[in-house]
Amino acid sequence: MSKVRFGIIGIGNMGSGHAQSLIAGKVRGAELTAVCDEFESKREWARTRLSGVEIFEDSASMIDSGLVDAVIVATPHYAHPDEAIRAFNKGMHVLIEKPAGVYVKQVREMNEAAAASDKKFGIVYNQRMNPLYRKLRELIASGELGEIRRTNWIITNWYRSQAYYDSGSWRATWAGEGGGVLINQCPHNLDLWQWTTGLMPVRIRAFCAFGKNRNIEVEDDVTAYAEYANGATGVFITTTGEAPGTNRLEVAGDRGKIVIEDGKLTFWRLRESERAFNERNKEAFGAPECWKVEVPVHGESTEHVGIIQNFTDAILNGTQLVAPGEEGIHGLMISNAMHLSTWLDDWVELPLDEALHEAELNKRIAESTTSKAQAQAEAKPADLTGTF
């Protein structure tokens, strides 16, 4: 195979952006040969914008056409696992948009289908291409920071007005999106929280406020506390109703503290480990020597195109995936746990009780103000809904 022939399932929101990147030749070794969408308005958009690309009404017809080797799943959230499983069963390589799904059970089934195939499976966690977070991951993995003791991420620069939510009746509904800021804006942050540190919480206590700042039925303000197996703790704070917002990630370890804010990575590096200092220190107010280091971070973040390029290279050359699709379950499990903790008003242990979470989610879907059909119908090509 000299080129990967891509088909895109869903050409609303992100699907249209991926289509235009492929048509423009931004991904080496890749070509867009087909797209599909069940809504005529979206197919009409494709006819006017995607010259030379075959257009289908459904994914099954597109896959069976023999025109594609790999698919990008860019449908509304709930359909990601179903479409991925269908594609794996037909021998396709699969790249899914974030989030991996809405609830862990369906994502686990998708991962099992991927494992049973011999095909590549990726997820569009484009922030893994950001050199800031890649450097943080490198510093932690190399032991420069020592054992992690605390993380704190204040990510409140996701401001969304009421006009944003009013632009589609499916937005910020349990049936339409399956959640609010955690499932729509924060999947990248939740992924990076565990990917950079290499830690998954063992239990979470969260406080999600539903419709606190906006007239919506899902969460728009969250404060969560996490505990880890090694004794470390973490705090995650997010909202769509705060202006101006903050994006500040702190990771404290035995050998210092790293802060990412305003596009910079700063390392307050201890000359010796805190533990070693404490064992030898005899001064009542002694403290370990600390050096402030502005860590140089080189390169630009290649974002979505970078992820598709890496996925293409994995198919053609066996390149290691930056964002394996199977890893989408981790960030989703954290957000599911935050929802469940709030619903139960209690701590939630991880791995998650998947059946209990699904049952609680279904209660809210039954009372939702919209439907999954509405969600799909209203996500228009130029909308870019679900991007952040």
Coordinates of C-alpha atoms in Angstrom, one line a residue:
M1 CA 0.0 0.0 0.0
S2 CA 1.5 3.3 -1.1
K3 CA -1.4 5.5 0.1
V4 CA -4.1 5.2 2.7
R5 CA -7.6 5.8 1.2
F6 CA -9.7 7.5 3.9
G7 CA -13.4 7.6 4.3
I8 CA -15.0 9.9 6.8
I9 CA -18.1 8.8 8.7
G10 CA -20.0 12.0 9.6
I11 CA -19.3 15.3 7.9
G12 CA -20.7 17.7 10.5
N13 CA -18.5 19.2 13.1
M14 CA -15.0 17.9 12.9
G15 CA -15.6 15.6 10.0
S16 CA -15.8 18.5 7.6
G17 CA -12.5 19.9 9.0
H18 CA -10.7 16.6 8.5
A19 CA -12.1 16.3 5.0
Q20 CA -10.8 19.7 4.0
S21 CA -7.3 18.9 5.5
L22 CA -7.1 15.6 3.5
I23 CA -8.4 17.3 0.3
A24 CA -5.7 20.0 0.7
G25 CA -3.0 17.4 0.8
K26 CA -1.9 18.2 4.3
V27 CA -1.4 14.6 5.2
R28 CA 1.4 12.7 3.4
G29 CA 0.5 9.3 2.2
A30 CA -3.2 9.9 2.6
E31 CA -6.1 10.7 0.3
L32 CA -9.8 11.2 0.9
T33 CA -11.8 8.9 -1.4
A34 CA -15.3 8.9 0.3
V35 CA -17.5 10.4 2.9
C36 CA -20.9 9.5 4.3
D37 CA -23.7 11.1 6.2
E38 CA -27.3 10.2 6.6
F39 CA -28.5 13.8 6.3
E40 CA -29.0 15.3 2.8
S41 CA -27.9 18.8 3.9
K42 CA -24.5 17.4 4.8
R43 CA -24.2 15.4 1.6
E44 CA -25.0 18.5 -0.3
W45 CA -22.3 20.4 1.5
A46 CA -19.8 17.6 0.5
R47 CA -20.9 17.8 -3.2
T48 CA -20.0 21.5 -3.3
R49 CA -16.8 21.3 -1.3
L50 CA -15.2 17.9 -1.9
S51 CA -14.6 17.5 -5.6
G52 CA -13.8 13.9 -6.7
V53 CA -14.9 12.3 -3.5
E54 CA -17.6 9.7 -3.5
I55 CA -20.6 10.4 -1.2
F56 CA -22.7 7.8 0.6
E57 CA -25.7 7.9 2.8
D58 CA -24.4 5.4 5.3
S59 CA -21.1 4.0 6.6
A60 CA -21.9 0.4 5.6
S61 CA -22.3 1.3 1.9
M62 CA -19.2 3.4 2.0
I63 CA -17.1 0.6 3.6
D64 CA -18.5 -2.1 1.2
S65 CA -17.7 0.1 -1.8
G66 CA -14.0 -1.0 -1.7
L67 CA -13.0 2.6 -1.9
V68 CA -11.5 3.0 1.6
D69 CA -8.8 1.4 3.7
A70 CA -9.4 3.4 6.8
V71 CA -12.2 5.5 8.4
I72 CA -12.3 8.5 10.5
V73 CA -15.4 8.4 12.8
A74 CA -16.6 11.9 13.4
T75 CA -20.3 11.4 14.3
P76 CA -22.0 12.6 17.5
H77 CA -20.5 11.2 20.7
Y78 CA -22.8 8.3 21.3
A79 CA -22.2 6.7 17.8
H80 CA -18.4 6.6 18.0
P81 CA -18.1 3.0 19.4
D82 CA -20.9 1.6 17.2
E83 CA -19.3 2.9 14.0
A84 CA -15.8 1.8 15.1
I85 CA -17.0 -1.7 15.8
R86 CA -18.8 -1.9 12.4
A87 CA -15.6 -0.8 10.7
F88 CA -13.3 -3.2 12.5
N89 CA -15.7 -6.0 11.6
K90 CA -15.3 -5.0 7.9
G91 CA -11.5 -5.0 8.1
M92 CA -11.0 -1.2 8.3
H93 CA -8.3 0.8 10.2
V94 CA -10.2 3.2 12.5
L95 CA -9.4 6.7 13.8
I96 CA -12.1 8.0 16.1
E97 CA -12.8 11.6 17.2
K98 CA -12.9 12.4 20.9
P99 CA -14.5 11.5 23.2
A100 CA -14.1 7.7 22.7
G101 CA -17.8 7.4 23.7
V102 CA -20.2 8.6 26.3
Y103 CA -19.9 5.8 28.8
V104 CA -17.2 3.3 29.6
K105 CA -19.1 0.1 28.9
Q106 CA -19.6 0.9 25.2
V107 CA -15.9 2.0 24.8
R108 CA -14.7 -1.2 26.4
E109 CA -16.7 -3.1 23.8
M110 CA -15.1 -1.0 21.1
N111 CA -11.6 -1.8 22.5
E112 CA -12.4 -5.5 22.4
A113 CA -13.4 -5.3 18.8
A114 CA -10.1 -3.4 18.0
A115 CA -8.1 -6.1 19.8
A116 CA -9.8 -8.8 17.9
S117 CA -8.8 -7.2 14.6
D118 CA -5.3 -6.7 13.1
K119 CA -6.0 -3.1 12.2
K120 CA -4.7 0.2 13.5
F121 CA -6.9 2.0 16.0
G122 CA -6.3 5.7 17.0
I123 CA -8.1 8.6 18.6
V124 CA -7.9 12.3 17.8
Y125 CA -6.2 13.4 21.0
N126 CA -4.6 16.2 19.2
Q127 CA -3.2 17.8 22.3
R128 CA -0.8 14.9 22.6
M129 CA 1.0 16.7 19.7
N130 CA 1.5 19.8 21.8
P131 CA 5.2 20.1 22.7
L132 CA 4.4 21.5 26.1
Y133 CA 2.6 18.4 27.3
R134 CA 5.1 16.1 25.5
K135 CA 7.9 17.7 27.4
L136 CA 6.0 17.4 30.7
R137 CA 5.4 13.7 30.0
E138 CA 9.1 13.3 29.2
L139 CA 10.3 15.0 32.4
I140 CA 8.0 12.9 34.5
A141 CA 8.8 9.6 32.8
S142 CA 12.6 10.2 33.0
G143 CA 12.4 10.7 36.8
E144 CA 13.4 14.4 36.8
L145 CA 10.4 15.3 38.9
G146 CA 10.7 12.3 41.2
E147 CA 7.6 10.5 42.5
I148 CA 4.5 12.6 41.9
R149 CA 2.7 13.9 45.0
R150 CA 0.1 16.3 43.8
T151 CA -1.5 17.6 40.6
N152 CA -3.7 20.6 40.3
W153 CA -5.4 21.7 37.0
I154 CA -7.5 24.8 36.8
I155 CA -8.9 24.8 33.3
T156 CA -11.6 27.4 33.2
N157 CA -10.9 29.1 29.9
W158 CA -13.7 27.2 28.2
Y159 CA -16.1 30.2 28.3
R160 CA -19.4 29.5 26.5
S161 CA -22.3 32.0 26.4
Q162 CA -26.0 31.1 26.5
A163 CA -26.1 32.0 22.8
Y164 CA -23.7 29.1 22.2
Y165 CA -26.0 26.6 24.0
D166 CA -29.1 28.1 22.3
S167 CA -27.6 27.5 18.8
G168 CA -28.8 23.9 18.9
S169 CA -31.4 22.2 21.0
W170 CA -29.2 19.1 21.2
R171 CA -26.3 21.0 22.8
A172 CA -25.6 20.4 26.5
T173 CA -28.3 17.7 26.9
W174 CA -28.0 14.1 28.2
A175 CA -29.5 12.6 25.1
G176 CA -27.7 14.8 22.7
E177 CA -24.1 14.9 24.0
G178 CA -24.1 12.8 27.2
G179 CA -22.8 15.5 29.3
G180 CA -21.5 19.1 29.4
V181 CA -18.0 20.6 29.9
L182 CA -16.5 17.2 30.9
I183 CA -17.6 15.4 27.7
N184 CA -17.5 18.2 25.2
Q185 CA -14.7 20.7 26.2
C186 CA -12.5 18.7 28.6
P187 CA -11.7 15.3 27.0
H188 CA -8.3 16.5 26.0
N189 CA -7.5 17.8 29.5
L190 CA -8.7 14.6 31.2
D191 CA -6.6 12.6 28.8
L192 CA -3.5 14.7 29.4
W193 CA -4.0 14.6 33.1
Q194 CA -3.4 10.9 33.2
W195 CA -1.2 10.6 30.0
T196 CA 1.5 13.1 31.2
T197 CA 1.7 11.7 34.7
G198 CA 1.2 8.0 34.0
L199 CA -1.3 7.9 36.9
M200 CA -5.0 7.0 37.0
P201 CA -6.9 7.8 40.2
V202 CA -8.1 5.0 42.5
R203 CA -11.0 7.0 43.7
I204 CA -12.7 10.4 43.0
R205 CA -15.0 12.7 44.8
A206 CA -16.6 15.3 42.5
F207 CA -19.0 18.1 42.7
C208 CA -20.6 18.8 39.3
A209 CA -23.1 21.7 39.1
F210 CA -25.7 21.2 36.4
G211 CA -26.9 24.4 34.8
K212 CA -25.2 26.6 37.4
N213 CA -24.3 29.4 35.0
R214 CA -26.4 28.7 32.0
N215 CA -29.9 27.3 31.2
I216 CA -28.7 23.8 30.3
E217 CA -29.4 20.3 31.8
V218 CA -25.8 19.1 32.1
E219 CA -22.7 20.1 34.1
D220 CA -21.1 23.5 33.4
D221 CA -19.0 23.8 36.6
V222 CA -16.9 21.0 38.2
T223 CA -14.6 20.7 41.1
A224 CA -13.1 17.2 41.6
Y225 CA -10.6 15.6 44.0
A226 CA -8.7 12.5 43.1
E227 CA -6.5 10.1 45.1
Y228 CA -3.9 7.8 43.6
A229 CA -2.4 4.5 44.6
N230 CA 1.0 6.0 45.6
G231 CA -0.7 8.5 48.0
A232 CA -0.7 11.4 45.6
T233 CA -3.7 13.6 45.3
G234 CA -5.1 15.7 42.5
V235 CA -7.6 18.5 42.0
F236 CA -9.4 19.3 38.7
I237 CA -11.5 22.4 38.3
T238 CA -13.3 23.4 35.2
T239 CA -16.3 25.6 34.0
T240 CA -17.7 27.2 30.9
G241 CA -19.1 30.2 32.8
E242 CA -16.0 32.0 34.0
A243 CA -14.4 35.0 32.4
P244 CA -11.5 35.6 32.2
G245 CA -10.6 31.9 32.5
T246 CA -7.4 30.2 33.6
N247 CA -5.4 27.3 32.2
R248 CA -2.8 26.4 34.8
L249 CA -1.5 22.8 35.4
E250 CA 0.8 22.1 38.4
V251 CA 2.5 18.8 39.0
A252 CA 4.5 18.6 42.3
G253 CA 6.9 15.7 42.9
D254 CA 9.6 14.7 45.3
R255 CA 12.2 16.7 43.3
G256 CA 10.3 19.9 42.6
K257 CA 7.3 21.3 40.8
I258 CA 6.4 21.9 37.2
V259 CA 3.9 24.5 36.1
I260 CA 2.4 24.9 32.6
E261 CA 0.7 28.3 32.0
D262 CA 0.6 30.9 29.3
G263 CA 2.3 28.6 26.9
K264 CA 5.4 28.1 29.1
L265 CA 6.8 25.3 31.1
T266 CA 8.5 26.2 34.4
F267 CA 10.4 23.7 36.5
W268 CA 11.2 24.6 40.1
R269 CA 13.9 22.0 40.5
L270 CA 15.2 20.9 43.9
R271 CA 18.9 20.3 44.3
E272 CA 18.1 17.1 46.1
S273 CA 14.9 15.2 46.7
E274 CA 12.6 16.6 49.4
R275 CA 12.7 13.2 51.2
A276 CA 16.5 13.1 51.3
F277 CA 16.7 16.7 52.5
N278 CA 14.1 16.1 55.2
E279 CA 16.1 13.1 56.5
R280 CA 19.3 15.0 56.9
N281 CA 18.0 18.5 57.8
K282 CA 18.4 19.7 61.5
E283 CA 17.2 23.3 61.0
A284 CA 13.7 24.1 62.2
F285 CA 12.9 26.3 59.2
G286 CA 15.3 24.7 56.7
A287 CA 14.1 24.1 53.1
P288 CA 15.8 22.3 50.2
E289 CA 17.6 24.5 47.7
C290 CA 15.5 25.2 44.6
W291 CA 16.4 26.4 41.1
K292 CA 13.8 28.0 38.8
V293 CA 14.2 26.7 35.3
E294 CA 12.3 28.0 32.3
V295 CA 12.4 24.8 30.3
P296 CA 12.8 25.4 26.5
V297 CA 10.1 23.8 24.5
H298 CA 10.7 23.5 20.8
G299 CA 8.4 22.9 17.9
E300 CA 4.8 23.7 17.0
S301 CA 1.8 21.7 17.9
T302 CA 0.6 19.9 14.7
E303 CA -2.8 19.3 16.3
H304 CA -5.4 17.3 14.2
V305 CA -3.3 17.1 11.1
G306 CA -0.4 15.7 13.2
I307 CA -2.6 13.0 14.6
I308 CA -3.9 11.9 11.2
Q309 CA -0.3 12.0 9.8
N310 CA 0.8 9.8 12.7
F311 CA -2.1 7.4 12.1
T312 CA -1.3 7.2 8.4
D313 CA 2.4 6.6 9.1
A314 CA 1.3 3.8 11.5
I315 CA -0.6 2.1 8.7
L316 CA 2.0 2.5 6.0
N317 CA 5.2 2.2 8.0
G318 CA 4.4 0.7 11.4
T319 CA 5.1 4.0 13.2
Q320 CA 4.1 3.9 16.9
L321 CA 0.8 5.6 17.5
V322 CA 0.9 8.8 19.6
A323 CA -2.7 8.3 20.6
P324 CA -3.8 4.6 20.5
G325 CA -7.6 4.4 20.4
E326 CA -7.7 2.0 23.3
E327 CA -6.4 4.7 25.6
G328 CA -9.6 6.8 25.1
I329 CA -11.2 4.8 27.9
H330 CA -9.0 6.4 30.6
G331 CA -10.1 10.0 30.3
L332 CA -13.7 8.9 29.8
M333 CA -13.6 6.8 32.9
I334 CA -12.5 9.8 34.9
S335 CA -15.3 11.9 33.6
N336 CA -17.8 9.1 34.1
A337 CA -16.6 8.8 37.7
M338 CA -17.0 12.6 38.3
H339 CA -20.6 12.4 37.1
L340 CA -21.4 9.3 39.1
S341 CA -19.8 10.7 42.3
T342 CA -22.0 13.8 42.0
W343 CA -25.2 11.7 41.2
L344 CA -24.5 9.4 44.2
D345 CA -23.1 12.2 46.4
D346 CA -20.3 9.9 47.4
W347 CA -16.8 8.7 46.6
V348 CA -16.4 6.6 43.5
E349 CA -13.7 4.0 43.2
L350 CA -11.9 3.2 39.9
P351 CA -12.1 1.0 37.9
L352 CA -15.7 2.3 37.6
D353 CA -18.9 0.3 38.3
E354 CA -19.9 0.5 34.6
A355 CA -23.4 -0.9 35.0
L356 CA -24.2 1.5 37.8
H357 CA -23.0 4.5 35.8
E358 CA -24.9 3.4 32.7
A359 CA -28.1 3.0 34.7
E360 CA -27.8 6.5 36.2
L361 CA -27.0 8.0 32.8
N362 CA -30.0 6.4 31.3
K363 CA -32.2 8.0 34.0
R364 CA -31.1 11.4 32.8
I365 CA -31.4 10.5 29.1
A366 CA -35.0 9.5 29.7
E367 CA -35.7 13.0 31.1
S368 CA -33.6 14.9 28.5
T369 CA -35.1 17.7 26.6
T370 CA -33.8 16.4 23.2
S371 CA -33.1 13.1 21.5
K372 CA -30.1 11.5 19.8
A373 CA -31.9 11.9 16.4
Q374 CA -32.1 15.6 17.0
A375 CA -28.5 15.7 17.9
Q376 CA -27.4 14.1 14.7
A377 CA -29.8 16.2 12.6
E378 CA -28.7 19.5 14.0
A379 CA -24.9 19.1 13.8
K380 CA -24.2 21.0 10.6
P381 CA -21.0 20.8 8.5
A382 CA -19.9 24.4 9.3
D383 CA -20.7 24.1 12.9
L384 CA -17.5 22.5 14.3
T385 CA -19.5 21.5 17.4
G386 CA -17.6 19.1 19.6
T387 CA -14.2 20.6 18.6
F388 CA -13.7 21.9 22.2

